[in-house]
Coordinates of C-alpha atoms and ligand atoms in Angstrom, one line a residue:
M1 CA 1.5 16.4 -9.9
A2 CA 2.4 14.0 -12.1
I3 CA 1.1 10.0 -12.4
L4 CA 4.0 8.7 -11.2
P5 CA 5.5 5.3 -12.5
I6 CA 4.9 2.0 -10.2
Y7 CA 7.6 0.1 -8.7
T8 CA 7.5 -3.5 -9.2
Y9 CA 8.4 -6.9 -7.3
D10 CA 11.7 -7.1 -6.8
H11 CA 13.1 -3.4 -6.7
P12 CA 15.1 -2.9 -3.6
I13 CA 13.1 -0.1 -2.4
L14 CA 10.4 -2.4 -2.0
R15 CA 12.6 -4.6 0.5
K16 CA 13.6 -1.5 2.2
R17 CA 12.3 0.3 5.9
M18 CA 11.1 3.4 4.9
A19 CA 12.8 6.6 6.7
P20 CA 10.8 8.7 9.0
V21 CA 9.4 12.0 6.9
T22 CA 11.0 14.8 8.7
E23 CA 10.3 17.9 6.6
F24 CA 6.9 18.7 6.2
N25 CA 7.5 21.5 3.1
D26 CA 5.8 21.4 -0.4
E27 CA 7.9 19.3 -2.1
L28 CA 6.3 16.8 0.3
R29 CA 2.6 18.0 -0.2
E30 CA 3.6 17.9 -4.3
L31 CA 4.5 14.3 -3.7
V32 CA 1.6 13.6 -1.9
A33 CA -0.9 14.7 -4.8
S34 CA 1.3 12.9 -7.0
M35 CA 0.7 9.9 -5.0
I36 CA -2.9 10.4 -4.9
E37 CA -3.1 11.0 -8.3
T38 CA -1.1 8.1 -9.5
M39 CA -3.5 5.6 -7.1
Y40 CA -6.3 6.9 -8.5
N41 CA -5.1 6.0 -12.0
A42 CA -4.1 2.7 -11.3
E43 CA -7.7 1.9 -9.9
G44 CA -5.7 1.3 -6.7
I45 CA -7.1 1.6 -3.0
G46 CA -3.6 2.3 -1.5
L47 CA -0.1 3.4 -2.3
A48 CA 3.0 3.6 -0.2
A49 CA 6.2 5.8 -1.0
N50 CA 8.2 3.3 -1.7
Q51 CA 6.1 2.0 -4.5
V52 CA 7.0 5.3 -6.5
G53 CA 10.8 5.1 -5.5
R54 CA 10.4 7.4 -2.6
D55 CA 12.4 6.4 0.4
M56 CA 9.6 7.9 3.0
A57 CA 7.4 6.6 5.3
L58 CA 4.8 7.9 3.6
T59 CA 1.3 6.1 2.5
V60 CA -1.9 7.3 0.9
I61 CA -5.0 5.2 1.3
D62 CA -8.6 5.3 -0.3
I63 CA -11.1 2.7 -0.4
S64 CA -14.0 5.1 -1.1
G65 CA -13.8 3.3 -4.8
S66 CA -13.7 -0.2 -3.6
K67 CA -16.8 -2.3 -4.0
E68 CA -17.3 -3.1 -0.5
E69 CA -17.1 -0.1 0.5
D70 CA -19.8 1.2 -1.7
E71 CA -22.3 -0.8 -0.3
E72 CA -21.8 0.1 3.0
K73 CA -21.6 3.2 2.6
K74 CA -23.5 5.1 -0.5
G75 CA -22.5 8.8 -1.8
G76 CA -20.2 10.9 0.4
E77 CA -17.4 12.8 -0.5
S78 CA -14.4 10.7 -1.2
K79 CA -11.4 11.9 0.9
P80 CA -8.3 10.2 0.6
L81 CA -6.4 9.4 3.9
V82 CA -2.2 10.6 3.8
L83 CA -0.5 8.7 7.1
I84 CA 2.9 9.8 7.5
N85 CA 5.1 8.0 9.8
P86 CA 2.2 5.7 10.9
V87 CA 2.4 3.2 13.8
I88 CA 0.3 0.4 14.3
E89 CA -0.5 0.8 18.2
A90 CA -2.7 -2.1 18.7
Y91 CA -4.1 -5.1 16.5
S92 CA -7.8 -6.9 17.2
D93 CA -7.5 -10.5 18.5
E94 CA -9.8 -11.3 15.9
E95 CA -8.7 -12.1 12.3
E96 CA -10.6 -12.7 8.8
S97 CA -8.8 -13.9 5.7
S98 CA -10.0 -11.9 2.6
E99 CA -8.0 -11.2 -1.1
E100 CA -5.3 -8.8 -1.7
G101 CA -4.1 -7.7 -5.3
C102 CA -1.1 -5.0 -4.7
L103 CA -0.3 -2.4 -7.5
S104 CA 3.4 -3.6 -7.5
L105 CA 2.3 -6.9 -8.0
P106 CA 0.4 -6.6 -11.1
D107 CA -2.3 -9.7 -11.7
L108 CA -1.5 -11.2 -8.5
R109 CA -4.5 -11.9 -6.0
A110 CA -4.6 -14.0 -2.7
D111 CA -6.2 -14.9 0.5
V112 CA -4.0 -13.1 3.5
T113 CA -5.5 -13.4 7.0
R114 CA -5.3 -10.1 9.0
S115 CA -6.5 -8.3 12.0
I116 CA -10.0 -6.6 11.9
G117 CA -9.6 -4.2 13.2
V118 CA -6.1 -1.9 14.2
Q119 CA -5.3 1.2 15.9
V120 CA -3.0 3.4 13.9
R121 CA -0.9 6.8 15.1
F122 CA 0.4 8.8 12.2
T123 CA 0.8 12.5 11.7
D124 CA -0.8 14.0 8.4
P125 CA 0.4 16.7 6.2
D126 CA -0.6 19.9 8.3
M127 CA 1.6 18.1 10.9
K128 CA -1.8 17.5 12.9
E129 CA -1.0 13.7 15.2
I130 CA -4.1 11.7 14.8
T131 CA -4.9 8.6 16.4
M132 CA -7.8 6.2 14.2
E133 CA -9.3 3.5 15.0
A134 CA -9.7 1.3 11.5
E135 CA -12.2 -1.6 10.9
G136 CA -12.6 -4.0 7.7
L137 CA -11.2 -3.0 4.5
L138 CA -10.0 0.1 6.1
A139 CA -8.0 -1.6 8.5
R140 CA -6.5 -4.6 6.2
V141 CA -5.4 -1.4 3.5
V142 CA -3.4 0.1 6.5
Q143 CA -1.6 -3.2 7.5
H144 CA -0.5 -3.6 4.0
E145 CA 0.8 -0.1 3.4
I146 CA 2.3 -0.1 6.4
D147 CA 4.3 -3.5 5.4
H148 CA 5.3 -1.8 2.5
L149 CA 6.9 0.6 4.8
H150 CA 8.8 -1.8 6.5
G151 CA 10.1 -3.5 3.2
R152 CA 7.3 -6.3 3.0
Y153 CA 4.9 -7.6 0.3
F154 CA 1.4 -9.5 1.2
V155 CA 2.6 -12.6 -0.3
E156 CA 5.3 -12.8 2.5
R157 CA 1.8 -13.3 5.3
L158 CA 0.8 -16.3 2.9
S159 CA 1.9 -20.0 3.7
S160 CA 5.0 -21.3 1.9
I161 CA 2.9 -23.9 -0.1
R162 CA 0.8 -20.8 -1.3
R163 CA 3.8 -19.0 -2.2
T164 CA 5.1 -21.9 -4.0
M165 CA 2.1 -21.7 -6.2
L166 CA 2.8 -18.5 -6.9
R167 CA 6.4 -18.5 -7.7
R168 CA 6.3 -18.6 -11.7
Q169 CA 3.9 -15.1 -11.3
L170 CA 6.5 -13.7 -9.3
M171 CA 9.8 -14.3 -11.4
D172 CA 7.6 -13.1 -14.4
I173 CA 7.0 -9.8 -12.5
K174 CA 10.8 -9.8 -11.4
R175 CA 12.0 -10.4 -15.0
G176 CA 10.0 -7.4 -16.1
D177 CA 7.7 -10.0 -18.1
V178 CA 4.3 -8.1 -17.0
E179 CA 1.9 -5.7 -18.0
A180 CA -0.7 -3.3 -16.2
D181 CA -3.1 -0.7 -17.2
Y182 CA -1.2 2.2 -15.6
P183 CA 2.5 3.3 -16.0
L184 CA 5.2 0.9 -14.4
Y185 CA 9.0 1.4 -13.4
R186 CA 11.1 -0.5 -15.7
G187 CA 14.1 1.3 -14.3
E188 CA 17.1 -0.7 -11.9
Ligands
LIG201 ZN1 0.6 -2.9 -2.2

């Protein structure tokens, strides 16, 4: 288990559609454990494999650390979700706008409109097929992370005017002119 450096905008692996996971072995479990540790260390609530430089359709999520979730559900064990080869099978018609951030886009926050509910099918690390209904913050994080696995950033869901306003900040991140409280990948 290790804290892995997080890849930032605009590394090519964050623009790629991730390859399906086919081997459920110890290496995969080790990577999952490291991704969870990396997510907690960065105080994130979701992390996709390409954000740590791995070309795999895999994401970890734990919204229990967020304020919104604390208010809804006091106490309780925190158990991270591990979504392997996730597919969103259905979206609610209703959408809402809420602020998002991203560990690959340090310090950048913006309101993103997304479906308030989704049905997602995935495999867990024990190779069990799971279909999950998610709502609210969890649905939002699921959509954000699966966007990553498709090579997409949340900023691409903003209006072009809004994106233009963030241009300077995006360019700074692209140049590596950015700091974070967690390790960033500084390579090519
Ligand atoms: Zn993100």
